[in-house]
Short mmCIF file of C-alpha atoms and ligand atoms in Angstrom, two decimals:
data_model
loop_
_atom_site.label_atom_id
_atom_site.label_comp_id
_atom_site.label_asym_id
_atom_site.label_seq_id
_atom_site.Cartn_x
_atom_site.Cartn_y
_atom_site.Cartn_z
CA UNK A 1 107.47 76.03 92.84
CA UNK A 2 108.29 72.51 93.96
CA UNK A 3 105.03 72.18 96.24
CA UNK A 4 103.85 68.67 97.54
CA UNK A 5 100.75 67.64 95.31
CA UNK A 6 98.22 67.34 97.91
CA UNK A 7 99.10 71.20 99.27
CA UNK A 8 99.16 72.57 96.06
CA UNK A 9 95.19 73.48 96.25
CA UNK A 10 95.11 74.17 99.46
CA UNK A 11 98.12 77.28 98.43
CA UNK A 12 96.25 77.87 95.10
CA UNK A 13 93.06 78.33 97.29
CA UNK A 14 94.70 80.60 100.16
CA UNK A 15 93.63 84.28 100.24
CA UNK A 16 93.73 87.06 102.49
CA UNK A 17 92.16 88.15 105.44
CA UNK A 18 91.62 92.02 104.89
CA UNK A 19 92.04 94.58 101.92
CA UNK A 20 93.91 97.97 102.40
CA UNK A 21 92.65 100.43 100.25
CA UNK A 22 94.88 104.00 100.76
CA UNK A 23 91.91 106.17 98.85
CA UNK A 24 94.44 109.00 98.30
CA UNK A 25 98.41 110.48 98.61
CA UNK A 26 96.70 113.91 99.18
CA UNK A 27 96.66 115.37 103.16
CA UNK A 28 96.09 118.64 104.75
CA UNK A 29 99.12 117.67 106.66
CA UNK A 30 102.90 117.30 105.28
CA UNK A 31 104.74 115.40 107.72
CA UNK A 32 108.16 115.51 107.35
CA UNK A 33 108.29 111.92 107.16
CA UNK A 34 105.20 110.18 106.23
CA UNK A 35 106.11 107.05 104.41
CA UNK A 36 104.03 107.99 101.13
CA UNK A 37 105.21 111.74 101.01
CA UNK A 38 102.12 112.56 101.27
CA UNK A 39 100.53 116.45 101.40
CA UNK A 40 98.26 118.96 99.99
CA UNK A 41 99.74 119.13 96.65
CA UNK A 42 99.90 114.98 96.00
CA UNK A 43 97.40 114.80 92.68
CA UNK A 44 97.14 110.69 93.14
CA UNK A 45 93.48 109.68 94.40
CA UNK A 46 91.46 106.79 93.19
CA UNK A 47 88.35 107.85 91.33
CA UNK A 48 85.03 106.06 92.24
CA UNK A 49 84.97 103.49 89.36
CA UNK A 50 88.46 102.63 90.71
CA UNK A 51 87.20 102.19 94.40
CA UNK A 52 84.07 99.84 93.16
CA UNK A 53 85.94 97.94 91.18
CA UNK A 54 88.63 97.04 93.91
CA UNK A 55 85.94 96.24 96.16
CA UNK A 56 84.12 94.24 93.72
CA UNK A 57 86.73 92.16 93.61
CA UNK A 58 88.17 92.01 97.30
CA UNK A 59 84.28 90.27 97.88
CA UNK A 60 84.83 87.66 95.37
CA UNK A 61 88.04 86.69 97.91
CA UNK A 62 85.90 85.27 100.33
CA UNK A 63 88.13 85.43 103.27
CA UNK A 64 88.61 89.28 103.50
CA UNK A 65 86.48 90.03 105.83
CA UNK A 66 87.18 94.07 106.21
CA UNK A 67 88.95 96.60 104.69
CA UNK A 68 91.27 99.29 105.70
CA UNK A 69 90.49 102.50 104.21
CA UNK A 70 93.89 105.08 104.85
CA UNK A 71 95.73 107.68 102.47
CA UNK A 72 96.88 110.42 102.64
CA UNK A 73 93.68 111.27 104.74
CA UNK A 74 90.34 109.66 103.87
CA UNK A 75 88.18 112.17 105.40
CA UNK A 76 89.67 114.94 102.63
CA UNK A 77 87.11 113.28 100.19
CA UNK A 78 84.15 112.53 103.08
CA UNK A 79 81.84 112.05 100.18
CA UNK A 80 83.69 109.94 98.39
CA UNK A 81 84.42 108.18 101.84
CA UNK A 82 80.55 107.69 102.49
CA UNK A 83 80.32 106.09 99.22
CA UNK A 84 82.93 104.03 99.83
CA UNK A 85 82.01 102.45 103.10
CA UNK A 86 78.34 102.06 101.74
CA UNK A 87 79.22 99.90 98.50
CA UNK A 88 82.00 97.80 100.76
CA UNK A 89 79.25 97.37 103.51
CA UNK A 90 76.33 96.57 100.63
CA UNK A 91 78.99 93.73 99.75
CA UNK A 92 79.53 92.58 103.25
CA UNK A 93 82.33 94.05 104.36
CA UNK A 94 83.40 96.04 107.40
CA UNK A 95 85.81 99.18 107.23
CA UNK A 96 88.30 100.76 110.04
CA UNK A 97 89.51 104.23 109.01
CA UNK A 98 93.02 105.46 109.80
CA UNK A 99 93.19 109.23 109.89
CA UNK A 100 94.71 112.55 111.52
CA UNK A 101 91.40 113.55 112.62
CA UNK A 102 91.79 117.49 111.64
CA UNK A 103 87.91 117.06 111.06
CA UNK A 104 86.88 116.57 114.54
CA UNK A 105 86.26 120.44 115.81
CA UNK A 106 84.82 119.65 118.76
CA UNK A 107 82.30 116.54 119.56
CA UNK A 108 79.22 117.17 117.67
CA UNK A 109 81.01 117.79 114.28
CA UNK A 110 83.01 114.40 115.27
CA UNK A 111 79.92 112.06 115.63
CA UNK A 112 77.73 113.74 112.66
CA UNK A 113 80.64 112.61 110.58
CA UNK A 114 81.45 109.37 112.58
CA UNK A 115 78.06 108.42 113.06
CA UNK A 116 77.10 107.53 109.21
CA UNK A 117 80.04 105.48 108.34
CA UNK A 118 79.01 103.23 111.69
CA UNK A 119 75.89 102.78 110.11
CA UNK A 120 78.14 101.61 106.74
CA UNK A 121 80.09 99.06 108.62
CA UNK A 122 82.63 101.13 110.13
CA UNK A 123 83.73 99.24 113.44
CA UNK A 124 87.13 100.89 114.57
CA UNK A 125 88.91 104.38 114.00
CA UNK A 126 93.11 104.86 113.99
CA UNK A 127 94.08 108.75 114.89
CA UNK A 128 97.36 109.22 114.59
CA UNK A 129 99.15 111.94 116.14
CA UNK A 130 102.90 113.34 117.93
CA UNK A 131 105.24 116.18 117.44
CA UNK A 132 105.29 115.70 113.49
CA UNK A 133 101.29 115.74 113.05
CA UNK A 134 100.88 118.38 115.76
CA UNK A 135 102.61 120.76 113.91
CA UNK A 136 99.35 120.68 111.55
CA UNK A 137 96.61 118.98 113.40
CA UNK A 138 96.40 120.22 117.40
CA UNK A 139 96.25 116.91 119.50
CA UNK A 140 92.74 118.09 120.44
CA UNK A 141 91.47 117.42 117.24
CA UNK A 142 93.02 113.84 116.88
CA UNK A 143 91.79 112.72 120.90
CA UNK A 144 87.79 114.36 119.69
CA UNK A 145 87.79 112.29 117.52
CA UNK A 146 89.17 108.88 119.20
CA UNK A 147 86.93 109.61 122.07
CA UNK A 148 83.67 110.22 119.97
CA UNK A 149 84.32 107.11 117.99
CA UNK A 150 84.18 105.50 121.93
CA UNK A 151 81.41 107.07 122.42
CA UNK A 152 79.40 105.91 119.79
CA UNK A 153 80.38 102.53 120.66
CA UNK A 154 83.22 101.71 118.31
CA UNK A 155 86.56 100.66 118.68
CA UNK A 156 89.25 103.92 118.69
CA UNK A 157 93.20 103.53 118.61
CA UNK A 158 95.61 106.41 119.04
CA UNK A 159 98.92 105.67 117.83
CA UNK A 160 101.82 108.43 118.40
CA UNK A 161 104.95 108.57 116.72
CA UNK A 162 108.17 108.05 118.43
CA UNK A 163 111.77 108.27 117.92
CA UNK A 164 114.14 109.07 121.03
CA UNK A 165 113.61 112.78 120.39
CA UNK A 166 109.93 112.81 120.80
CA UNK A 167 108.55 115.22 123.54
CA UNK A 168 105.10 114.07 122.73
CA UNK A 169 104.49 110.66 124.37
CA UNK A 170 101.67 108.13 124.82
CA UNK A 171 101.66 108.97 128.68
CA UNK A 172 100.42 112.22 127.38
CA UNK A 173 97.29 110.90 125.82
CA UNK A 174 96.57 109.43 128.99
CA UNK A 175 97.06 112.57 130.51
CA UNK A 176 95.19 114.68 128.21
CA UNK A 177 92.14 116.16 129.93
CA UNK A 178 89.89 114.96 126.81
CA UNK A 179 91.07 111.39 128.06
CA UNK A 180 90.67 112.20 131.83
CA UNK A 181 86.91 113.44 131.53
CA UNK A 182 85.92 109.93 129.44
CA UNK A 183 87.39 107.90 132.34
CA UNK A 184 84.50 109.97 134.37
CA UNK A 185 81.56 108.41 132.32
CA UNK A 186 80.13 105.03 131.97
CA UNK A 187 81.75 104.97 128.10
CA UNK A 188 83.33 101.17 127.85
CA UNK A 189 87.02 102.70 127.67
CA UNK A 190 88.22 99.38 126.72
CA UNK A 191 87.40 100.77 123.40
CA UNK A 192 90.39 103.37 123.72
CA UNK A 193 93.94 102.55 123.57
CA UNK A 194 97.19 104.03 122.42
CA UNK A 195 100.37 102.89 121.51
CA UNK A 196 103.69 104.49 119.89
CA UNK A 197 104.98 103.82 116.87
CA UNK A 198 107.67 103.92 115.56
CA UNK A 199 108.65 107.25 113.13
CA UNK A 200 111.20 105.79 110.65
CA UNK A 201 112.92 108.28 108.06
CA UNK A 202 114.01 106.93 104.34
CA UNK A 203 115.67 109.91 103.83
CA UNK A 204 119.07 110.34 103.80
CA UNK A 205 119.61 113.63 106.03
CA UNK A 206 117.31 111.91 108.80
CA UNK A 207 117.32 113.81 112.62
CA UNK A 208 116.03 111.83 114.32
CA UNK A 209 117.76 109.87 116.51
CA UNK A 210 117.00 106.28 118.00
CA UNK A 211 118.35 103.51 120.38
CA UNK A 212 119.79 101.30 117.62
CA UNK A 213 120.99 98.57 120.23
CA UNK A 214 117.32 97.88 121.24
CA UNK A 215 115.77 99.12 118.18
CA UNK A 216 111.89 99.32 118.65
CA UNK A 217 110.82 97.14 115.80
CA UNK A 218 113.57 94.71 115.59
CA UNK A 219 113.16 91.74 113.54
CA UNK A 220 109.32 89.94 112.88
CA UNK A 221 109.40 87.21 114.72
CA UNK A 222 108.00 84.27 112.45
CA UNK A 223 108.40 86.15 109.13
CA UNK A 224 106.40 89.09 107.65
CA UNK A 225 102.92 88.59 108.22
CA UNK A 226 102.01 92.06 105.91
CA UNK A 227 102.50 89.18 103.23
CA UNK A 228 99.86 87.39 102.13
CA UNK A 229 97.79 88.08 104.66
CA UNK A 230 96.63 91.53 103.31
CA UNK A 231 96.03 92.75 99.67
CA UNK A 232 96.49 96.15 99.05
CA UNK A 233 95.79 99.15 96.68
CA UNK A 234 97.33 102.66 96.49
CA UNK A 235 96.10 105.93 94.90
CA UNK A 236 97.36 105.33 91.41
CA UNK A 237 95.09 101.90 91.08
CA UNK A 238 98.38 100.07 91.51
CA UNK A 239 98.13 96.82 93.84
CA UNK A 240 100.31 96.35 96.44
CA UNK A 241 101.54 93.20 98.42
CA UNK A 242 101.76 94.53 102.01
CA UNK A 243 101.20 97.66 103.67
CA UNK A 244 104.66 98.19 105.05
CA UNK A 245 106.26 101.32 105.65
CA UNK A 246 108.59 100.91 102.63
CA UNK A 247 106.39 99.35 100.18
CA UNK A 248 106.51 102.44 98.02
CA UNK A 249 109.97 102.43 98.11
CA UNK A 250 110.32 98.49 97.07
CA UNK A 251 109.31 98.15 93.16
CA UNK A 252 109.28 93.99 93.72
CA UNK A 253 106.28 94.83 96.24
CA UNK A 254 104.16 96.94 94.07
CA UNK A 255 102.10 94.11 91.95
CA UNK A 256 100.63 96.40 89.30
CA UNK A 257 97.66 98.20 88.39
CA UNK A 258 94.27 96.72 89.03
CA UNK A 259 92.19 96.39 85.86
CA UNK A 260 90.26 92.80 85.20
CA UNK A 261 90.79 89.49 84.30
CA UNK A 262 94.79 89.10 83.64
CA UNK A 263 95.28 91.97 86.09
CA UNK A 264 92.32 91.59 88.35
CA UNK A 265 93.30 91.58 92.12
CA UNK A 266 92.92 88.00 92.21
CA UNK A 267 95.51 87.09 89.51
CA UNK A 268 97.38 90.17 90.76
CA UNK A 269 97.79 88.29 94.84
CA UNK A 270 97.69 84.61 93.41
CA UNK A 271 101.05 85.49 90.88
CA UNK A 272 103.08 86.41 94.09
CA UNK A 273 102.61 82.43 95.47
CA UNK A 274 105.08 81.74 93.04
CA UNK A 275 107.70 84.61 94.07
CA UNK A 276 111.11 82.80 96.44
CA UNK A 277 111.42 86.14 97.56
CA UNK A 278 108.81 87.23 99.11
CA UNK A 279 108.05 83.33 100.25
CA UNK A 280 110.92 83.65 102.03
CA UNK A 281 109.76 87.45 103.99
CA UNK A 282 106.68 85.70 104.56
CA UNK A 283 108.55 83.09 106.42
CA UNK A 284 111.76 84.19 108.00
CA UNK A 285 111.43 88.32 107.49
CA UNK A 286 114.09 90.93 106.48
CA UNK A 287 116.49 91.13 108.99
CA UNK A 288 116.91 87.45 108.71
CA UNK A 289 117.30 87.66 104.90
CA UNK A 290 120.12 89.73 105.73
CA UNK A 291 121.84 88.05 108.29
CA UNK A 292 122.27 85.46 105.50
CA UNK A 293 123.24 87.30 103.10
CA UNK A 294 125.92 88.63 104.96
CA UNK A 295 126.74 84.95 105.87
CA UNK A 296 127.04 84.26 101.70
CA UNK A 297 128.90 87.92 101.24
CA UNK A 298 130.84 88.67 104.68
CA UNK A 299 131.98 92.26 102.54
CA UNK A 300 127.91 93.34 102.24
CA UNK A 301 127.90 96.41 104.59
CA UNK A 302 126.66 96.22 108.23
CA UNK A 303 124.03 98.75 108.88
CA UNK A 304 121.43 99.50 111.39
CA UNK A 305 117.61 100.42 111.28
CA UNK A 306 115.60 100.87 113.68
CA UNK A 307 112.37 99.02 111.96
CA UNK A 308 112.07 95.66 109.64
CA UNK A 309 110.89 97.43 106.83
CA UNK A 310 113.67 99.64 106.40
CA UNK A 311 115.76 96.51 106.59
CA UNK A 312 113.28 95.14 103.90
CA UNK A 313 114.09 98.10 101.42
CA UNK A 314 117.70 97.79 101.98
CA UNK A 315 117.62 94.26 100.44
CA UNK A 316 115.43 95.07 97.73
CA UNK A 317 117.62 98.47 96.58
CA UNK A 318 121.44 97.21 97.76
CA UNK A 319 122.46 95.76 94.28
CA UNK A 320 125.07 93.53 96.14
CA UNK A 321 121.81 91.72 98.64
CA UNK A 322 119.94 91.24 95.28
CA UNK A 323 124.04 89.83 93.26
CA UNK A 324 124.36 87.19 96.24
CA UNK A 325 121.24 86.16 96.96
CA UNK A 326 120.35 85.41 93.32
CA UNK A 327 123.44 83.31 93.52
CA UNK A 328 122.71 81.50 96.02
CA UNK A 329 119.18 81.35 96.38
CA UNK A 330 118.76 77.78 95.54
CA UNK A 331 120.97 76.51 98.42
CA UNK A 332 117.74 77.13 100.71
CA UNK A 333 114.96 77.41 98.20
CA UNK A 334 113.62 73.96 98.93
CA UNK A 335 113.25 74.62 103.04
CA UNK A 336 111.92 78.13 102.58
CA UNK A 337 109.37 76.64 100.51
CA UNK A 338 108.74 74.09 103.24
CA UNK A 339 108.01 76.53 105.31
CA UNK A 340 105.94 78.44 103.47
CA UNK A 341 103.41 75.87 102.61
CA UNK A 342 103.54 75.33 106.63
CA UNK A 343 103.04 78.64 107.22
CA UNK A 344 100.21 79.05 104.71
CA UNK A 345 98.46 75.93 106.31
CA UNK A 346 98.86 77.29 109.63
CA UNK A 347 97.18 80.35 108.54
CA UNK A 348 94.65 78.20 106.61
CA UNK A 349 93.38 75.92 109.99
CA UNK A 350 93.42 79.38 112.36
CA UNK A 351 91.32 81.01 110.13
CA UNK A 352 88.95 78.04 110.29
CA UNK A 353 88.97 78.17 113.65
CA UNK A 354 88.14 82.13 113.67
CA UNK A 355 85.23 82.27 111.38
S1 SF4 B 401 98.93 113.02 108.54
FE1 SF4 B 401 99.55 110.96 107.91
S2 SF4 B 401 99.17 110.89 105.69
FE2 SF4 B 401 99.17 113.06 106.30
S3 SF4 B 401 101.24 113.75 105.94
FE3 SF4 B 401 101.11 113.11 108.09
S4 SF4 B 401 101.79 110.94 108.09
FE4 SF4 B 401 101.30 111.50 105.96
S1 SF4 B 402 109.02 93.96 105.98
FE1 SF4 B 402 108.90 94.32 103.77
S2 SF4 B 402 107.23 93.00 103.10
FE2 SF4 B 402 107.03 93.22 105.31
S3 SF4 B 402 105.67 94.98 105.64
FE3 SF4 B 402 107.75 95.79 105.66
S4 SF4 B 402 108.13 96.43 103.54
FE4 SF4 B 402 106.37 95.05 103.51
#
């Protein structure tokens, strides 16, 4: 990488802010879409020695600051979760959980489960819910346990699927008598929100249907910030380099297994500095990448997706993005590097400023 002397520590030295660990594929659900084809029969979980060791070395990166424990469902394992929380918060770390919240029954179950991973570091819940997880976990289940989280004084975010043919809507959380009766008490609901996102397919016989001409996640403005930013690790021990909706679909992304030394998490993150490809997501983002592309081959196909990361694995998989970039790629390598060492440094003084 041609990288100005004087910056070339500063990039060397760069790490990220937060770890994702997805503790395993396996959930009591089987949405018809989740990105990781995840269900009850999915054997990939990461054992306890795996979980340590990942954590182990996420604290030797001192700039992660928490960790983002997801799946599959983290509560299958709640044992394994406790653990996990406790070793991550003995090593200074704070945790949010994302989950489906099938194990909040009713309010007391919901904080005697909630209530010991707060006391491990846990400072905000994710529930997600909408017509795909309703058809296994009742919306009741997933607002319990948003509101308990609330009401033991922790951050809670509801996020609902959407694509145009969704008849279960954020309005509806709002709605929802479980979210009425909290606005009634002297809980800080600024710890509640909700938000929809986006429910992308990668399957070919997709129906669902979407506004493609205002798509809902159009292109990231400034570049993919999933990059570098985040470290990641998946059920089979394998390190990932964002948490992206595609990532499993997107070999180039998945960084390999996590062991030590050569493939320790640190050499596993540091070796992708050196990668034009995903310098260039960092900077500019898929859709971008595309649009160029398309500029060097006017014959590469025009097609429409309705999020960035679906753009992302078309580039990755479409043999002809990979032939003309390849040839090309040197016509903008030096200016994409530019820009990455600005973006870095950006990233760099803001972070200083934060902590
Ligand atoms: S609840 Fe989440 S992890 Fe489980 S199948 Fe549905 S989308 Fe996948
Ligand atoms: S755009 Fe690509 S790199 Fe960024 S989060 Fe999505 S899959 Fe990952």
């Amino acid at each position: 990488m041609k990288i100005a002397s004087s910056d070339i520590a500063l990039v060397r030295d760069y790490y990220p802010n937060s770890a994702g660990i997805l503790l395993t594929f396996k959930c009591n659900a089987m949405c018809e879409e989740c990105c990781f084809e995840c269900g009850p029969k999915n054997p990939f979980a990461l054992t306890k020695e795996n979980i340590k060791n990942v954590i182990d070395q996420t604290s030797e990166m001192e700039s992660v600051n928490f960790i983002v424990w997801t799946g599959g469902e983290a509560f299958l394992n709640y044992n394994l979760l406790l653990f996990s929380l406790e070793y991550a918060h003995k090593m200074g770390l704070r945790s949010r959980i994302v989950s489906n919240g099938f194990w909040a029954r009713n309010k007391d179950v919901a904080k005697a489960k909630l209530k010991p991973l707060i006391d491990r570091g846990l400072i905000e819940l994710n529930v997600s819910t909408g017509d795909n997880h309703q058809e296994y976990i009742p919306v009741e289940r997933a607002l319990t346990a948003a509101i308990s989280a609330v009401e033991l004084g922790i951050l809670a975010f509801v996020t609902v699927e959407s694509t145009s043919n969704s008849t279960f809507k954020v309005d509806d959380v709002y709605k929802h008598e479980l979210y009425t009766e909290l606005e009634k008490t002297d809980y800080d609901r600024s710890l509640f929100r909700a938000a929809s996102t986006v429910w992308v397919s990668f399957h070919k016989d997709k129906k669902y249907s979407y506004d493609y001409d205002t798509p809902p996640m159009p292109e990231i403005e400034n570049g993919c910030d999933s990059l570098y930013q985040m470290i990641n690790v998946d059920p089979k021990n394998q390190a990932l380099s964002c948490c992206g909706l595609a990532v499993e679909h997107i070999s180039e992304l998945q960084l390999g297994k996590v062991t030590t030394e050569q493939n320790s998490l640190r050499n596993l993150y540091n070796q992708q500095k050196e990668d034009f490809m995903k310098q260039w997501l960092y900077v500019d983002g898929p859709i971008t990448i595309l649009q160029k592309a398309k500029q060097w081959d006017p014959t590469i196909e025009s097609v429409k997706f309705v999020h960035f990361c679906q753009t992302c694995a078309y580039i990755f998989n479409n043999p002809k993005v990979q032939k003309v970039i390849k040839e090309n790629y040197t016509e903008i390598i030096e200016d994409v590097q530019k820009r990455f060492v600005s973006k870095i440094k950006l990233s760099s003084y803001l972070k200083g400023i934060r902590d």
